[in-house]
PDB file of C-alpha atoms in Angstrom:
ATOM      1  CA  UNK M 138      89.536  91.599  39.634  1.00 84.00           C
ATOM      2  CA  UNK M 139      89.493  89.369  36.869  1.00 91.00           C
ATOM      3  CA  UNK M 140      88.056  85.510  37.325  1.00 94.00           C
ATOM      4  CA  UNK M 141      91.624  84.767  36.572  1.00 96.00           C
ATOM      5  CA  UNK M 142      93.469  86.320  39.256  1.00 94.00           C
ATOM      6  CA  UNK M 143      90.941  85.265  41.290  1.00 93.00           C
ATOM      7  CA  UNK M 144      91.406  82.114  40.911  1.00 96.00           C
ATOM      8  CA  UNK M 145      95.226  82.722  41.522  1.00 97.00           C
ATOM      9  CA  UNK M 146      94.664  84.398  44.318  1.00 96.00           C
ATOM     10  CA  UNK M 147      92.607  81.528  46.137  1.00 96.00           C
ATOM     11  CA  UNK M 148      94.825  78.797  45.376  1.00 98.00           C
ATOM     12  CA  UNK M 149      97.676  80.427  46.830  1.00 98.00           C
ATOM     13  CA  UNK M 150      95.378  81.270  49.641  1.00 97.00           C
ATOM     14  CA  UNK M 151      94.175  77.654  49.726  1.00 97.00           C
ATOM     15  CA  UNK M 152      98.150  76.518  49.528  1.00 98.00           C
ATOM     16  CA  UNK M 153      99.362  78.162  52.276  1.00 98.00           C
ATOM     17  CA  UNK M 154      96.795  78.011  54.865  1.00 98.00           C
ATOM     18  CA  UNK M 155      96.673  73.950  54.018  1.00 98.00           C
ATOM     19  CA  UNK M 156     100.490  74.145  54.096  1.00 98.00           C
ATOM     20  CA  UNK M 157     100.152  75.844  57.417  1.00 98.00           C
ATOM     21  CA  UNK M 158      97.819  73.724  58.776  1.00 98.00           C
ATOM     22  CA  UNK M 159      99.307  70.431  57.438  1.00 98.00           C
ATOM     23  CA  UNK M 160     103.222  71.792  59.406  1.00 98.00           C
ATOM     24  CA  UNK M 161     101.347  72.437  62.453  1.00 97.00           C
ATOM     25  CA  UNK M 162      99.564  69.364  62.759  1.00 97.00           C
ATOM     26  CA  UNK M 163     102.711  67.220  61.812  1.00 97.00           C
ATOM     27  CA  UNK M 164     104.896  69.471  63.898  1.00 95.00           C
ATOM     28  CA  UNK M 165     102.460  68.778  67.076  1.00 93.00           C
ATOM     29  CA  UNK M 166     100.803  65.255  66.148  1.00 94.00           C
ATOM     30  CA  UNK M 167     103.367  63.950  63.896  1.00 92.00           C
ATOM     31  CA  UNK M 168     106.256  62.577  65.496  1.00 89.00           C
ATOM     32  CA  UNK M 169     107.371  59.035  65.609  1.00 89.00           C
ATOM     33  CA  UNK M 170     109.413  56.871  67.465  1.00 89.00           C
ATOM     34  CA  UNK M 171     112.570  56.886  66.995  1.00 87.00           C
ATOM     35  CA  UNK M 172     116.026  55.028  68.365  1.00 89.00           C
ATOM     36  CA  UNK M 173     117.196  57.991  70.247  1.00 90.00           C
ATOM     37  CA  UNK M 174     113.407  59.368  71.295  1.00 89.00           C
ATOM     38  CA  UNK M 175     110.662  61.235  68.862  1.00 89.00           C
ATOM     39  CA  UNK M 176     111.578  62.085  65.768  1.00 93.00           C
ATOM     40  CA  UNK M 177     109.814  64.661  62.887  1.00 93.00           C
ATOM     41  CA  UNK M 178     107.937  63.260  60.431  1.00 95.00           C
ATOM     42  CA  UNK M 179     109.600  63.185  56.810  1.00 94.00           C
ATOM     43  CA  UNK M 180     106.941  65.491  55.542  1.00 97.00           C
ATOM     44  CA  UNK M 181     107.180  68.184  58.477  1.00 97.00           C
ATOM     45  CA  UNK M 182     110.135  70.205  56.377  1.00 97.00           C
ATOM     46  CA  UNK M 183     108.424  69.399  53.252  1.00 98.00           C
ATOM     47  CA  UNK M 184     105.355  71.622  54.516  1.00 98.00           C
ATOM     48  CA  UNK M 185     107.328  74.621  56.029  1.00 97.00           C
ATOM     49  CA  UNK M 186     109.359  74.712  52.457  1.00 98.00           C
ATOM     50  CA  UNK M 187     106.291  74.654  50.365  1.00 99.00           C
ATOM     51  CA  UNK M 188     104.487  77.491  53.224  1.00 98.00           C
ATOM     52  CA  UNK M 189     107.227  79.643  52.917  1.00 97.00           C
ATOM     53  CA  UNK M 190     106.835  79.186  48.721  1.00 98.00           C
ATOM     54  CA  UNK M 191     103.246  80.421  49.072  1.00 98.00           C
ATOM     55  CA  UNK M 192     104.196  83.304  51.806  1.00 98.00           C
ATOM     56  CA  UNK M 193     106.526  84.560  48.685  1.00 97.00           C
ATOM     57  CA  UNK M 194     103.665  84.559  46.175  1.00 98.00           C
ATOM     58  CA  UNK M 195     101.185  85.669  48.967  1.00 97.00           C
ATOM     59  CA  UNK M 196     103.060  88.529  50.046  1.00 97.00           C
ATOM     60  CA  UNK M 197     103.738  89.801  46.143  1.00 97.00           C
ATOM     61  CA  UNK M 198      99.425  89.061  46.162  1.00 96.00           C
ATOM     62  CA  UNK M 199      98.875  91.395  49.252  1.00 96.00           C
ATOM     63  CA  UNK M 200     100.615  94.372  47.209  1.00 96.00           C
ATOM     64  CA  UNK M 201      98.902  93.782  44.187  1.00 96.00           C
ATOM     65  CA  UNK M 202      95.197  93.139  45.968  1.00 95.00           C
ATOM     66  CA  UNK M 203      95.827  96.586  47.981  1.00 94.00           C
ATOM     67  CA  UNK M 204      96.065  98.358  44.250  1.00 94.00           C
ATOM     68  CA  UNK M 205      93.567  96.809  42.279  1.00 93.00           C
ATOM     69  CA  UNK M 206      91.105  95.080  45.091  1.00 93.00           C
ATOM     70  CA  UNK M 207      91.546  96.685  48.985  1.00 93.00           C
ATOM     71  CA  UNK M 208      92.445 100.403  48.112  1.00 94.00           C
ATOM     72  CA  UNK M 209      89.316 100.477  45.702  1.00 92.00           C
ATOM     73  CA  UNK M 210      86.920  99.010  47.692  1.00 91.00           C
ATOM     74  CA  UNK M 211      87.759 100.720  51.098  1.00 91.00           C
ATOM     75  CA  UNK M 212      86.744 104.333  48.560  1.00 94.00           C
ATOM     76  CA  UNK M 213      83.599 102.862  47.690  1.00 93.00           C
ATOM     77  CA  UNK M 214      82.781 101.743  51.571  1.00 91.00           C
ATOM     78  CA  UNK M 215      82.548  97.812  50.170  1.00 88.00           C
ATOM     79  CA  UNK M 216      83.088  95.119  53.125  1.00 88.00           C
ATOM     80  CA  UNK M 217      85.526  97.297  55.198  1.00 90.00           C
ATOM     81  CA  UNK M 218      85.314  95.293  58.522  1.00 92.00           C
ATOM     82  CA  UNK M 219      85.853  92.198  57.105  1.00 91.00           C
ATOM     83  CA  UNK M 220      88.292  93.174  54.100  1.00 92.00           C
ATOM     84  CA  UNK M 221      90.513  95.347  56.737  1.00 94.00           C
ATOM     85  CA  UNK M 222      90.839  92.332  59.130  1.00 95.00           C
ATOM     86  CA  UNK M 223      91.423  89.748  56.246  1.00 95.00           C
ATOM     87  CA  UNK M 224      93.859  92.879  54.859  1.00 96.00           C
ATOM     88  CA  UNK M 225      95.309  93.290  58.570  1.00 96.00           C
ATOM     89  CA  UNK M 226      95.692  89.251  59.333  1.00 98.00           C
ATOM     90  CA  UNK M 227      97.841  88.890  55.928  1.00 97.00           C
ATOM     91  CA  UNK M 228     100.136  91.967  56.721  1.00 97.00           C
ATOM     92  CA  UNK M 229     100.221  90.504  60.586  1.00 98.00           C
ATOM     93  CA  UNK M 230     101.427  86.919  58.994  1.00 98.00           C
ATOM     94  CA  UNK M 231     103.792  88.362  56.711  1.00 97.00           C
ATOM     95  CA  UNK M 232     105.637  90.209  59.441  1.00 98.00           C
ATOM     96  CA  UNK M 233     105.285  87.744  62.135  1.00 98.00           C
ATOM     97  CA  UNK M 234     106.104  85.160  59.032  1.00 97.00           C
ATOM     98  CA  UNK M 235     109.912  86.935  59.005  1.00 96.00           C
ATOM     99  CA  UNK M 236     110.267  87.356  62.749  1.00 97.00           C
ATOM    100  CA  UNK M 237     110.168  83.810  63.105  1.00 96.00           C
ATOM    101  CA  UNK M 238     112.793  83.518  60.590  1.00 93.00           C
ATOM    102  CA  UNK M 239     115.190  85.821  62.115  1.00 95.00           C
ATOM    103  CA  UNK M 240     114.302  85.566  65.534  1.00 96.00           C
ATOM    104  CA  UNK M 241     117.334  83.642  67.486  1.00 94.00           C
ATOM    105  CA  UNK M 242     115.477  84.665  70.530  1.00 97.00           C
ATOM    106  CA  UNK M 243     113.305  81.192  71.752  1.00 96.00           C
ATOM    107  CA  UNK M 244     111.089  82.691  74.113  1.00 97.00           C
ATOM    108  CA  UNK M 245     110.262  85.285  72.082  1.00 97.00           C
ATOM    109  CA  UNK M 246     110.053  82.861  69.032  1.00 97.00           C
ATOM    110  CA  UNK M 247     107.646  80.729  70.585  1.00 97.00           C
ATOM    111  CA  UNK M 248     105.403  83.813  71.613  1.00 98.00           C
ATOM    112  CA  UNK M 249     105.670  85.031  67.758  1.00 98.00           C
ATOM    113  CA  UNK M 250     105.141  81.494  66.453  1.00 97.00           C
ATOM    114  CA  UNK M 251     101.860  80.533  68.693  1.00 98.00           C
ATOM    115  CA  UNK M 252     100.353  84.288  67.750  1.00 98.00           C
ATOM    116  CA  UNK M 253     101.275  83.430  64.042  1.00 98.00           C
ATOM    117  CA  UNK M 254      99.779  79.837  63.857  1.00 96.00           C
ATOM    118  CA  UNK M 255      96.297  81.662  65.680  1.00 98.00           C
ATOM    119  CA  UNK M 256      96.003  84.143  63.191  1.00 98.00           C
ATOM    120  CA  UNK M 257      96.878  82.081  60.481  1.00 98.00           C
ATOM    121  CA  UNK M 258      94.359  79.710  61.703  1.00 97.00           C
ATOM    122  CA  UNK M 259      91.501  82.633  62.287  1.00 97.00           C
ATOM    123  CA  UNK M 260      91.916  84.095  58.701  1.00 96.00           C
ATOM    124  CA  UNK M 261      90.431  81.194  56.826  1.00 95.00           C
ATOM    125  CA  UNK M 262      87.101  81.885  58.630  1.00 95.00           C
ATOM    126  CA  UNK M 263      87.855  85.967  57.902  1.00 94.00           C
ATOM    127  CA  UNK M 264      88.063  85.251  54.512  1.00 94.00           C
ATOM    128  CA  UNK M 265      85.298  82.707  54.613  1.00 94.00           C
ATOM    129  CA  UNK M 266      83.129  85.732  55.656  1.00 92.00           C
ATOM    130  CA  UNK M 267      84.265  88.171  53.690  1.00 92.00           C
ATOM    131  CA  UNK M 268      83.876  86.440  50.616  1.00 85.00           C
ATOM    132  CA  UNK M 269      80.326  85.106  51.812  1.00 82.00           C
ATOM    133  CA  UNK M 270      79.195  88.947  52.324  1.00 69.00           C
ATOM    134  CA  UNK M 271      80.480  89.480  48.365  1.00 66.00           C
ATOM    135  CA  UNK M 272      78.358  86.630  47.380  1.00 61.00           C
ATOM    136  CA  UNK M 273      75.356  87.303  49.223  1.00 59.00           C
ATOM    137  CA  UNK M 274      75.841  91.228  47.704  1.00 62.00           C
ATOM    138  CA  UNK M 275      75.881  89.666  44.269  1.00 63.00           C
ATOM    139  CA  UNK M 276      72.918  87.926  44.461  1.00 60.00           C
ATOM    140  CA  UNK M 277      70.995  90.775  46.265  1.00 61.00           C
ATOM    141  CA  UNK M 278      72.358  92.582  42.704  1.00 63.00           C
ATOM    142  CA  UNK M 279      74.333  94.951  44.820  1.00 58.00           C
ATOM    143  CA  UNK M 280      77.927  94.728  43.282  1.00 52.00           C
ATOM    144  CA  UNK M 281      78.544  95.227  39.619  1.00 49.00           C
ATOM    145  CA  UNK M 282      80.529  92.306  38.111  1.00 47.00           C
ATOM    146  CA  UNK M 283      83.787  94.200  37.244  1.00 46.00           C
ATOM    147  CA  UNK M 284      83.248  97.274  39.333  1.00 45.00           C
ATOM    148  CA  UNK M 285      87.467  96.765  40.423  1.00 44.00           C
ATOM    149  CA  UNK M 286      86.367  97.366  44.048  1.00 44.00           C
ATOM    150  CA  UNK M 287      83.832  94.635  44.871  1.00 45.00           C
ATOM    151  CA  UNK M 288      84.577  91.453  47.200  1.00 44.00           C
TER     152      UNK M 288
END
């Protein structure tokens, strides 16, 4: 992967598990007073729009990563535990990401959205990990820079 796309790749990471994060937290801790009982914050809707922006572009990232980053590594035996579950988490959100945007169900919507905000939450240290086993294999001077398949 080039340093470019990497550095695509983790800001759009970065943007929508902050954006994630930031909706939750307003959506739970965020309310105010209102006349007629607690109201949303302003920014609440503001963070779901710009999380389902980044769900877009991370979604068109998890098909391009399986191709030149996942599907090349998992060959050469590279990170497998922690790749598939980052891998597996992303595919997981992306459903469960749709669900509860079609779901008119609210039981079952509030079972999909509490196992989507736990994932969501538990990937950041997934991806934490993996990426801290690719730099620890660098410096060891066990991945090739540009080998297509490393971490």
């Amino acid at each position: 992967m080039t340093r470019g796309l990497r550095r695509v790749v983790l800001a759009v990471l970065a943007t929508i598990w902050t954006s994630g994060a930031a909706w939750l937290l307003l959506h739970h801790c965020g309310q105010r007073a209102g006349d007629l009982g607690p109201e949303p914050s302003p920014a609440e809707p503001w963070a779901l729009r710009l999380h389902g922006v980044a769900a877009t572009a991370t979604v068109a990232l998890l098909g391009l990563l399986y191709g030149l980053h996942v599907a090349p590594g998992w060959r050469a035996r590279r990170r497998r535990w922690s790749g598939g579950a980052v891998f597996a988490a992303g595919v997981a959100l992306a459903l469960s990401g749709d669900l509860l945007y079609y779901l008119a169900d609210e039981d079952a919507r509030a079972a999909v959205a509490l196992a989507h905000w736990a994932v969501g939450l538990a990937t950041l240290p997934l991806f934490v990990a993996h990426r801290w086993r690719r730099i620890a294999s660098c410096a060891d001077g066990r991945t090739r820079r540009g080998s297509g398949g490393g971490g």
